[in-house]
Short mmCIF file of C-alpha atoms (C1' of nucleotides) and ligand atoms in Angstrom, two decimals:
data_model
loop_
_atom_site.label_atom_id
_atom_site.label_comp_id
_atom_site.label_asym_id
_atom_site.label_seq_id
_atom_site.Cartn_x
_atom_site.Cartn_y
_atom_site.Cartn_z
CA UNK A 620 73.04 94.32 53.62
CA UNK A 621 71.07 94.36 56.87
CA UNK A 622 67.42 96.02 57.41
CA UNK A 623 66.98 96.95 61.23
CA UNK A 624 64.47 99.01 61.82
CA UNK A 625 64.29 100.49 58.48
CA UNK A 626 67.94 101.16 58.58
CA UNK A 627 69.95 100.15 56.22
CA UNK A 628 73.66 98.37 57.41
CA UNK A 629 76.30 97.23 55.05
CA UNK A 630 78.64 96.96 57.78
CA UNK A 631 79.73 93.70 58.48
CA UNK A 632 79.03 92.83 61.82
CA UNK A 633 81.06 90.10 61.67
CA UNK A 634 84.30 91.84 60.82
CA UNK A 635 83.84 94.36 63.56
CA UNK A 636 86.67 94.20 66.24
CA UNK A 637 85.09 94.64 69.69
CA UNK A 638 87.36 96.25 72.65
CA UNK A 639 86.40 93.48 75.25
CA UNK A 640 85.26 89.84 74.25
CA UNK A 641 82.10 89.65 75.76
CA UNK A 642 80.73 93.08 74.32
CA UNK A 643 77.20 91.95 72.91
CA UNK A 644 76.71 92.66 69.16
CA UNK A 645 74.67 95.74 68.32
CA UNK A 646 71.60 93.96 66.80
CA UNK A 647 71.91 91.98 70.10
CA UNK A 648 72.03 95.22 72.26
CA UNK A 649 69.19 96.58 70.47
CA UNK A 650 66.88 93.58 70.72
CA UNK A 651 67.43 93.81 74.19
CA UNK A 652 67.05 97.20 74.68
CA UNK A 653 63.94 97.12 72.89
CA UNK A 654 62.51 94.69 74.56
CA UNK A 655 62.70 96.13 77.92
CA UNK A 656 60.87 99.07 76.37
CA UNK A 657 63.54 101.63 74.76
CA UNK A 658 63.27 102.93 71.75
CA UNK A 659 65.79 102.37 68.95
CA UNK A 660 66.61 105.66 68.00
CA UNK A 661 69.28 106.94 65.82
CA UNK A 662 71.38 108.43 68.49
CA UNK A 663 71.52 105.56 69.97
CA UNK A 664 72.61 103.33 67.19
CA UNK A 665 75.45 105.31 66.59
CA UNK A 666 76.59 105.48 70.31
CA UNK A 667 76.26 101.54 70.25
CA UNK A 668 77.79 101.43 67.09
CA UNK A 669 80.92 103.50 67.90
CA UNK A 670 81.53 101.43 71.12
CA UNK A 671 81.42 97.86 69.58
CA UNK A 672 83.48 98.67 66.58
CA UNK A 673 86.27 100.96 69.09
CA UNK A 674 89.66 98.52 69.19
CA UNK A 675 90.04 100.59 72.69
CA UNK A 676 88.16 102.10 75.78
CA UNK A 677 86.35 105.55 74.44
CA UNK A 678 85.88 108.36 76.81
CA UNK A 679 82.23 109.93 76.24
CA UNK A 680 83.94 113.17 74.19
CA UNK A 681 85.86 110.54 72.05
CA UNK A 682 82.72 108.42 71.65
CA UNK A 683 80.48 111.58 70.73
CA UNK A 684 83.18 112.70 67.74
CA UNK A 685 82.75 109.34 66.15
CA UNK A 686 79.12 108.65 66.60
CA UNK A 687 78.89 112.25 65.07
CA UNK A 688 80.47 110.62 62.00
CA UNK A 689 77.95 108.47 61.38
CA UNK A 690 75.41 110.86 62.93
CA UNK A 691 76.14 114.70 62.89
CA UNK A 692 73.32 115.51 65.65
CA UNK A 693 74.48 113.68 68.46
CA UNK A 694 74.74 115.50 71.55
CA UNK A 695 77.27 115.04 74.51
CA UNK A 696 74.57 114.51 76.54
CA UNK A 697 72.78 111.39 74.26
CA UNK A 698 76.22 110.18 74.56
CA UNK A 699 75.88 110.02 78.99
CA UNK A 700 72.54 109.16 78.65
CA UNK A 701 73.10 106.32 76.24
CA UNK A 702 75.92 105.07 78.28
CA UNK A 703 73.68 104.95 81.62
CA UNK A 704 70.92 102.92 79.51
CA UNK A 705 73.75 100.58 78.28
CA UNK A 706 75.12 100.38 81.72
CA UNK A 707 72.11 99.96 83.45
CA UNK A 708 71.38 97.23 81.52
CA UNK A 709 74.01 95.39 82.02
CA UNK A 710 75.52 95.84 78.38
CA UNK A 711 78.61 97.76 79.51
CA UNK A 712 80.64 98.65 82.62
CA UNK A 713 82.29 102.51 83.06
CA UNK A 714 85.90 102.31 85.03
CA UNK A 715 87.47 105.31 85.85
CA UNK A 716 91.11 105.39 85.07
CA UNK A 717 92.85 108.24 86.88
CA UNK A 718 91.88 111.52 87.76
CA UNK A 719 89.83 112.08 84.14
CA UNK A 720 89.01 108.97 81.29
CA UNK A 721 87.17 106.05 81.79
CA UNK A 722 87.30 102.35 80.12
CA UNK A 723 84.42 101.44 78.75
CA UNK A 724 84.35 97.50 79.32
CA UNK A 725 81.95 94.28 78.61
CA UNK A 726 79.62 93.21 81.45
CA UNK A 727 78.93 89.11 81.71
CA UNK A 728 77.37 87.76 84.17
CA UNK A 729 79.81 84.98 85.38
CA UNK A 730 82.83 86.58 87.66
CA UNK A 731 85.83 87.49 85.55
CA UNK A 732 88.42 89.22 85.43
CA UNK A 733 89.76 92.33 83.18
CA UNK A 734 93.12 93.72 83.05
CA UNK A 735 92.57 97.05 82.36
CA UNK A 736 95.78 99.12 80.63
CA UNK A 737 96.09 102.65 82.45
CA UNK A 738 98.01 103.83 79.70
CA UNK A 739 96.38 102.64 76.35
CA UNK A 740 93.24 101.39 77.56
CA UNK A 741 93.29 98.38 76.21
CA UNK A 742 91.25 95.46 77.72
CA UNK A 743 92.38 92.28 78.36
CA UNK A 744 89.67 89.29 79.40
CA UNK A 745 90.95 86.51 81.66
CA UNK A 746 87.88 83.88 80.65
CA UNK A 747 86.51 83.07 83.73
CA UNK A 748 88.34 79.85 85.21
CA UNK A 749 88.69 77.26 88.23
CA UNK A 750 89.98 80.34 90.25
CA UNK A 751 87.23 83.05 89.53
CA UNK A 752 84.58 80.21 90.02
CA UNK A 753 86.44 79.72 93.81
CA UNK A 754 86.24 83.41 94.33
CA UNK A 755 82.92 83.43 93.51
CA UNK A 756 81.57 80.57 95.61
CA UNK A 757 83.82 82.31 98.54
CA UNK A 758 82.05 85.52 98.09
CA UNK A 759 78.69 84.04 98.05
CA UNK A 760 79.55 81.93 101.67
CA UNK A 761 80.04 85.07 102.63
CA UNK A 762 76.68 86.32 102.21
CA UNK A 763 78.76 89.12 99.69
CA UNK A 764 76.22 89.71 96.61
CA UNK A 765 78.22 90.52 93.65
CA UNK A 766 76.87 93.55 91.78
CA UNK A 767 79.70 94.26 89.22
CA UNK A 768 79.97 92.89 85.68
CA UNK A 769 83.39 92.20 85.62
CA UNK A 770 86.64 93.13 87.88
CA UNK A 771 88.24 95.37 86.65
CA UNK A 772 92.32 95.21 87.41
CA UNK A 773 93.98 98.34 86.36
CA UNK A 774 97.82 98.55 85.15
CA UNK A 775 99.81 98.55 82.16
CA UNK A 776 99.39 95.63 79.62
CA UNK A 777 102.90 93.93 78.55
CA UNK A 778 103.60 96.31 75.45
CA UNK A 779 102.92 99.83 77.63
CA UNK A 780 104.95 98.30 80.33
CA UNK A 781 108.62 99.92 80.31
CA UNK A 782 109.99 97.77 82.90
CA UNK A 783 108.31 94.40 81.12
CA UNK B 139 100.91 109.35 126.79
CA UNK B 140 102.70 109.39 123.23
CA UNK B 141 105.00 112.73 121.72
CA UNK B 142 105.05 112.77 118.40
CA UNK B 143 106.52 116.11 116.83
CA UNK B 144 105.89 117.89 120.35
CA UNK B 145 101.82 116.93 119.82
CA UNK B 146 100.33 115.25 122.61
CA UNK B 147 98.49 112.31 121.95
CA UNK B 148 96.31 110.55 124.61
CA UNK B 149 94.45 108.37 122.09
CA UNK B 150 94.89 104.86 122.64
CA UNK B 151 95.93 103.99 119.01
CA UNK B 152 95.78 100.06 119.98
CA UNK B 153 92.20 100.37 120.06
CA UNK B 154 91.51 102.64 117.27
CA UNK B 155 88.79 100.47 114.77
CA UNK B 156 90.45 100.21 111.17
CA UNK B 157 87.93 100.13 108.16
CA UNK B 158 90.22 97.85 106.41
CA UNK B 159 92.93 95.31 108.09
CA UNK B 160 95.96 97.18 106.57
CA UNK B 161 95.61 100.07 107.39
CA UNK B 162 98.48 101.27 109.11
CA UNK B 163 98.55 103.29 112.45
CA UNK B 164 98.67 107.03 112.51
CA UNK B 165 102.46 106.79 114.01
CA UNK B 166 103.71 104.46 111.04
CA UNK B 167 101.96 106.40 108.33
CA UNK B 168 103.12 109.98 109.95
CA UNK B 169 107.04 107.96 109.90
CA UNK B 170 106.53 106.66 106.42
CA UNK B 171 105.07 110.37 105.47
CA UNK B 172 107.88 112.15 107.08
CA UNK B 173 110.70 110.19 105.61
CA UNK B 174 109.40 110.89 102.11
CA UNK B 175 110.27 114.25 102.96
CA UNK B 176 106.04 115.35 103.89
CA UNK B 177 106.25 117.40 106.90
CA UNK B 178 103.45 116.29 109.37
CA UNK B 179 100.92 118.82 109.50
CA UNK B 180 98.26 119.76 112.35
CA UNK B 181 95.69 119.54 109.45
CA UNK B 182 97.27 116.17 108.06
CA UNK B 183 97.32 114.44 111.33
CA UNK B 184 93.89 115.35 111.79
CA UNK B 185 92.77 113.88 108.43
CA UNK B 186 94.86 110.58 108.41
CA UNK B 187 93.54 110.21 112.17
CA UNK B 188 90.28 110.82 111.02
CA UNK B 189 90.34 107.94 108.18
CA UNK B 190 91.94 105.18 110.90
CA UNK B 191 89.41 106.25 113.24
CA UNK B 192 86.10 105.43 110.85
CA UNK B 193 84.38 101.99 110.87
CA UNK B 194 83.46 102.85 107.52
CA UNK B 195 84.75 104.23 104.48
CA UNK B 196 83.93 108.34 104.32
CA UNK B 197 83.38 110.75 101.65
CA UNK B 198 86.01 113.52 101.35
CA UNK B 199 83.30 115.34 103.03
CA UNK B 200 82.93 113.50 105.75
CA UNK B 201 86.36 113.46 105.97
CA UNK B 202 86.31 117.11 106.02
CA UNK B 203 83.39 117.62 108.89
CA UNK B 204 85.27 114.56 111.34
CA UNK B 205 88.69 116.28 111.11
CA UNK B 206 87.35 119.67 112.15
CA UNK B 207 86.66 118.84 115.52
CA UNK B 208 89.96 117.59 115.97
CA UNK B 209 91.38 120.90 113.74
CA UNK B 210 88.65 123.11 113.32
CA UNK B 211 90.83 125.06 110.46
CA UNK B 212 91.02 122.38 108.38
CA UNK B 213 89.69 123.39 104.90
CA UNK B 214 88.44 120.64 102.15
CA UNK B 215 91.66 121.24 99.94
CA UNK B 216 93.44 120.26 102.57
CA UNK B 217 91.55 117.03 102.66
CA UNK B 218 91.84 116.62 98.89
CA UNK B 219 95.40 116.97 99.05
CA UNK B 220 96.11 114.54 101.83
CA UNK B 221 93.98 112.07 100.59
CA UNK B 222 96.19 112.38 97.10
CA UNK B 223 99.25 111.91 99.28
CA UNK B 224 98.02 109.22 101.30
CA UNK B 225 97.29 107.43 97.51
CA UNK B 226 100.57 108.44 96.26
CA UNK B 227 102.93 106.99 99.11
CA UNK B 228 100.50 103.93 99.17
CA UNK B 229 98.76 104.35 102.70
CA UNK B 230 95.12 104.09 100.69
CA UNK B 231 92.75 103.73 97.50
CA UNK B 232 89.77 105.42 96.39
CA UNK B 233 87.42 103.62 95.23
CA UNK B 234 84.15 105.21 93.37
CA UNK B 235 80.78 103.85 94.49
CA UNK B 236 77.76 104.51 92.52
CA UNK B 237 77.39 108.03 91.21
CA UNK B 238 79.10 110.16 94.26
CA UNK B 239 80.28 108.44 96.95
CA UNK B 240 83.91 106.94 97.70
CA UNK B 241 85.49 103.88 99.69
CA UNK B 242 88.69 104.85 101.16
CA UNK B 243 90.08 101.24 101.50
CA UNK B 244 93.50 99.98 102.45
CA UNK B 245 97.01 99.71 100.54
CA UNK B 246 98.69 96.63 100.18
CA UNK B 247 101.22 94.84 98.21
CA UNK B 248 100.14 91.46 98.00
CA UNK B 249 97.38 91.00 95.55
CA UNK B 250 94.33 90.32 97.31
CA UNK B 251 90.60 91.63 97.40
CA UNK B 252 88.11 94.07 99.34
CA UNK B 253 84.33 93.32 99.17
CA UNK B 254 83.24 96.85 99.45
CA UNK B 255 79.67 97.19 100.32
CA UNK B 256 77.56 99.74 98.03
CA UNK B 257 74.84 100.89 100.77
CA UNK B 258 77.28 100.72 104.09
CA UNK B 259 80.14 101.05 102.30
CA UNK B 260 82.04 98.41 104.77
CA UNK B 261 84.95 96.78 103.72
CA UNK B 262 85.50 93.23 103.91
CA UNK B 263 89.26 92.09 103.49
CA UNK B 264 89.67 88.56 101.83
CA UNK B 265 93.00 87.25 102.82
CA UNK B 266 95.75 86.87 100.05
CA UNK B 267 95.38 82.74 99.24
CA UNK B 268 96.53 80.59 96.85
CA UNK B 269 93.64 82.17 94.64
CA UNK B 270 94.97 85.59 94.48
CA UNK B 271 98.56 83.75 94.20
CA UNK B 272 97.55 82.06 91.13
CA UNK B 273 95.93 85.24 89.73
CA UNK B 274 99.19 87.24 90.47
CA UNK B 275 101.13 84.57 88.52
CA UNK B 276 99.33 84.91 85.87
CA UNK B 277 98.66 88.46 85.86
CA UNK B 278 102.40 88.32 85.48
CA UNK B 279 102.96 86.23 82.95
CA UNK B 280 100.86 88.44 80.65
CA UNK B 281 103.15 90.65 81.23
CA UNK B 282 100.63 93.08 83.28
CA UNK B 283 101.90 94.89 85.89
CA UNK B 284 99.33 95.18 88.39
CA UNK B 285 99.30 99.10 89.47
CA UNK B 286 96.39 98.69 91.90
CA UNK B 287 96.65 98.37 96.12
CA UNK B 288 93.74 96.36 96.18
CA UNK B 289 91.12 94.41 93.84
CA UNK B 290 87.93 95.78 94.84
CA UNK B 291 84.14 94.01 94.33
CA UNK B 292 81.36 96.30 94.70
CA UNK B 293 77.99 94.45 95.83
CA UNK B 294 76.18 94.30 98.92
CA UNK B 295 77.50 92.94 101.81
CA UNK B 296 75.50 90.41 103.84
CA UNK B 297 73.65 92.89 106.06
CA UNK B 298 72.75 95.13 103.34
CA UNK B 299 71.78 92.37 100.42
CA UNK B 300 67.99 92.09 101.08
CA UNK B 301 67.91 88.53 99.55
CA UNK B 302 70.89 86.96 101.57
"C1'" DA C 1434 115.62 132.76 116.43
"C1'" DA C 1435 115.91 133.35 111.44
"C1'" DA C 1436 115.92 131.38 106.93
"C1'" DA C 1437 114.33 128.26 103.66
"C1'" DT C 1438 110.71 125.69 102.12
"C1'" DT C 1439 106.40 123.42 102.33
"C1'" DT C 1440 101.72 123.59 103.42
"C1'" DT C 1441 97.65 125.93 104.27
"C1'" DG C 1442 92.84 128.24 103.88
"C1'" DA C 1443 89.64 130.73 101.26
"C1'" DG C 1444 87.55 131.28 97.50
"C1'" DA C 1445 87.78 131.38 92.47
"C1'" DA C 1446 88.18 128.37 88.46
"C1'" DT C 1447 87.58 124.22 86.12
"C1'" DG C 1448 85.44 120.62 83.92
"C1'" DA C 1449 82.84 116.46 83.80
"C1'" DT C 1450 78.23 115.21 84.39
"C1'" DT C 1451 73.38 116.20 84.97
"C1'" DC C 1452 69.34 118.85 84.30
"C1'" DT C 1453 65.68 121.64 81.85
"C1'" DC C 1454 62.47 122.17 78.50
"C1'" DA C 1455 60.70 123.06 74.08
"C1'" DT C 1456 61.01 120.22 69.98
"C1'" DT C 1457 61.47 115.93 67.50
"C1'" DA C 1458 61.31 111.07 66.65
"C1'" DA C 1459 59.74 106.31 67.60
"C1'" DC C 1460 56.29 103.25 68.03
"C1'" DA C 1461 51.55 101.34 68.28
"C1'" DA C 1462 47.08 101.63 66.87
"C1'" DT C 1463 44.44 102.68 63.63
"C1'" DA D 247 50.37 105.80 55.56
"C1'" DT D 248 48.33 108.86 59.42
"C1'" DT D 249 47.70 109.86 63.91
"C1'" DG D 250 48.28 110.10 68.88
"C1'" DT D 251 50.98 108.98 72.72
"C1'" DT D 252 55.10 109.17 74.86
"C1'" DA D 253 59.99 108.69 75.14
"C1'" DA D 254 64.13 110.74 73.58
"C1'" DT D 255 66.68 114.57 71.90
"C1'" DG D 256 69.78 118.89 71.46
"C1'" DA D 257 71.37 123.03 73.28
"C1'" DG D 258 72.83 125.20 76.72
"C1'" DA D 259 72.35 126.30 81.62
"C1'" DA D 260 73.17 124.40 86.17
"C1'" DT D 261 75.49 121.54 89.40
"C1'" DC D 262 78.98 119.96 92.08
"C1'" DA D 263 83.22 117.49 93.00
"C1'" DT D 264 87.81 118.53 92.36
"C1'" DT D 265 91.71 121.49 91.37
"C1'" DC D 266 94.00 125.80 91.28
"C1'" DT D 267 95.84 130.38 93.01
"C1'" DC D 268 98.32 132.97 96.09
"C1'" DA D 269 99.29 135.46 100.14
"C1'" DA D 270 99.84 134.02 104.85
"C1'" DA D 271 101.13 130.55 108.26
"C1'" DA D 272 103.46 126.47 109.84
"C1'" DT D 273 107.31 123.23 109.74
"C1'" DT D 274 111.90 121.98 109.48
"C1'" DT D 275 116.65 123.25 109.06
"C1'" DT D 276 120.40 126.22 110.08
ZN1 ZN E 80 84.55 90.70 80.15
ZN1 ZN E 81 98.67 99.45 77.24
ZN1 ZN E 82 93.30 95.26 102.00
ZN1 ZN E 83 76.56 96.83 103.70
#
DNA sequence: AAAATTTTGAGAATGATTCTCATTAACAAT
DNA sequence: ATTGTTAATGAGAATCATTCTCAAAATTTT
């Protein structure tokens, strides 16, 4: 078992399956978030919580039903407001998929790629390699500065592909 | 002078400014449009001529105000619905910037990428290479199939990045 | 020109996201 | 542990981009 904050966790963070590689664990998340002056509240814990341990991209209604689970008082809008902290910094990225849902994907620093499934939303990393490096030394020649966390390359992964 | 559909058109379409390299002409996309069985529309033609006319990528909004002073009756469904036909036979992408705010950027085939500028929203076309090659390669032998027109990087281009 | 069919404009409807504000919870300093 | 300060919250209203509805108009075909 694992004190944070004066919560108690038997979960065990190693076993949890994270949706995208890179995603940060949540003791990690909340060390940083604390230390650039949030507070750790419970809300927020379960948001974070619910995204790590997801196997696929949430939407924010999907993410507020299970962080309900583990806290009943969530609100929708925790659940937006939690993402923007996340997002803003720099623990998550938000891709739209369609006309509604969004992926919910890792943010990293170095330029890499993600092959985002339209269908199941299931992330795929490409780990960053000779070819994203070029890419990236070609976009800073060009003066380009690079704000995303990731690319994001939508489509359908092998098993929600019909014709593959 | 051109004719097309008994419309006059005195525009000089050779020396129309494209926000994105492939971007086709008004005449090609109106062909393309009307052999998919789209009948070409005062209020289209005003909208797609609108989007090849703009040095920069325009809100549906924008969109809207631009293609009423070549069709004042042009109403923002319209625009909406032309823009989702323009996606759907591959003539352009939306891409979401920030918050609000959309890049209308090119369609195209070959894998390659768009440095889309947050503030200025200007799109910079990188050439398919052997990087974007290699990438497609092994996009496909992952089985993905790539559903996107273009791989779009959000940042700052080099007017707008205050440190470059 | 008339018929068949698509497209349109106007405004209502939708629905995701943001905002408001009184209340609660987190944290730091006692 | 108690308190004070302040950020964060929930509930629901408000916003606003997008979609929908439908009678009227425009396009294409006959
Ligand atoms: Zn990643
Ligand atoms: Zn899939
Ligand atoms: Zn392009
Ligand atoms: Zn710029």
């Amino acid at each position: 078992m694992i004190l944070i904050n004066n919560q108690k966790y038997t979960t065990l963070l190693t076993e949890l399956r994270y949706n995208c590689c890179m995603l940060k664990r949540t003791l990690a998340i909340q060390k940083a978030l604390s230390e650039s002056g949030y507070r750790i509240t419970q809300p927020r814990r379960a948001v974070i919580e619910v995204i790590l341990r997801a196997r696929r991209s949430l939407s924010p209604e999907e993410v507020l039903a299970r962080a309900r689970k583990i806290d009943p008082s969530v609100s929708l809008a925790t659940v937006y407001r939690t993402l923007d902290v996340l997002h803003e910094q720099g623990h998550l990225n938000r891709v739209r998929i369609g006309k509604k849902g969004y992926a919910l994907v890792c943010s990293e620093r170095e330029l890499h790629f993600h092959l985002v499934c339209k269908r199941c939303r299931s992330v795929v990393e490409l780990q960053p390699d000779r070819f994203s490096k070029a890419l990236m030394t070609q976009l800073h020649n060009l003066g380009f500065a690079w704000q995303q966390n990731a690319i994001e390359i939508i489509g359908l992964c092998a098993k929600c592909n019909p014709a593959g």
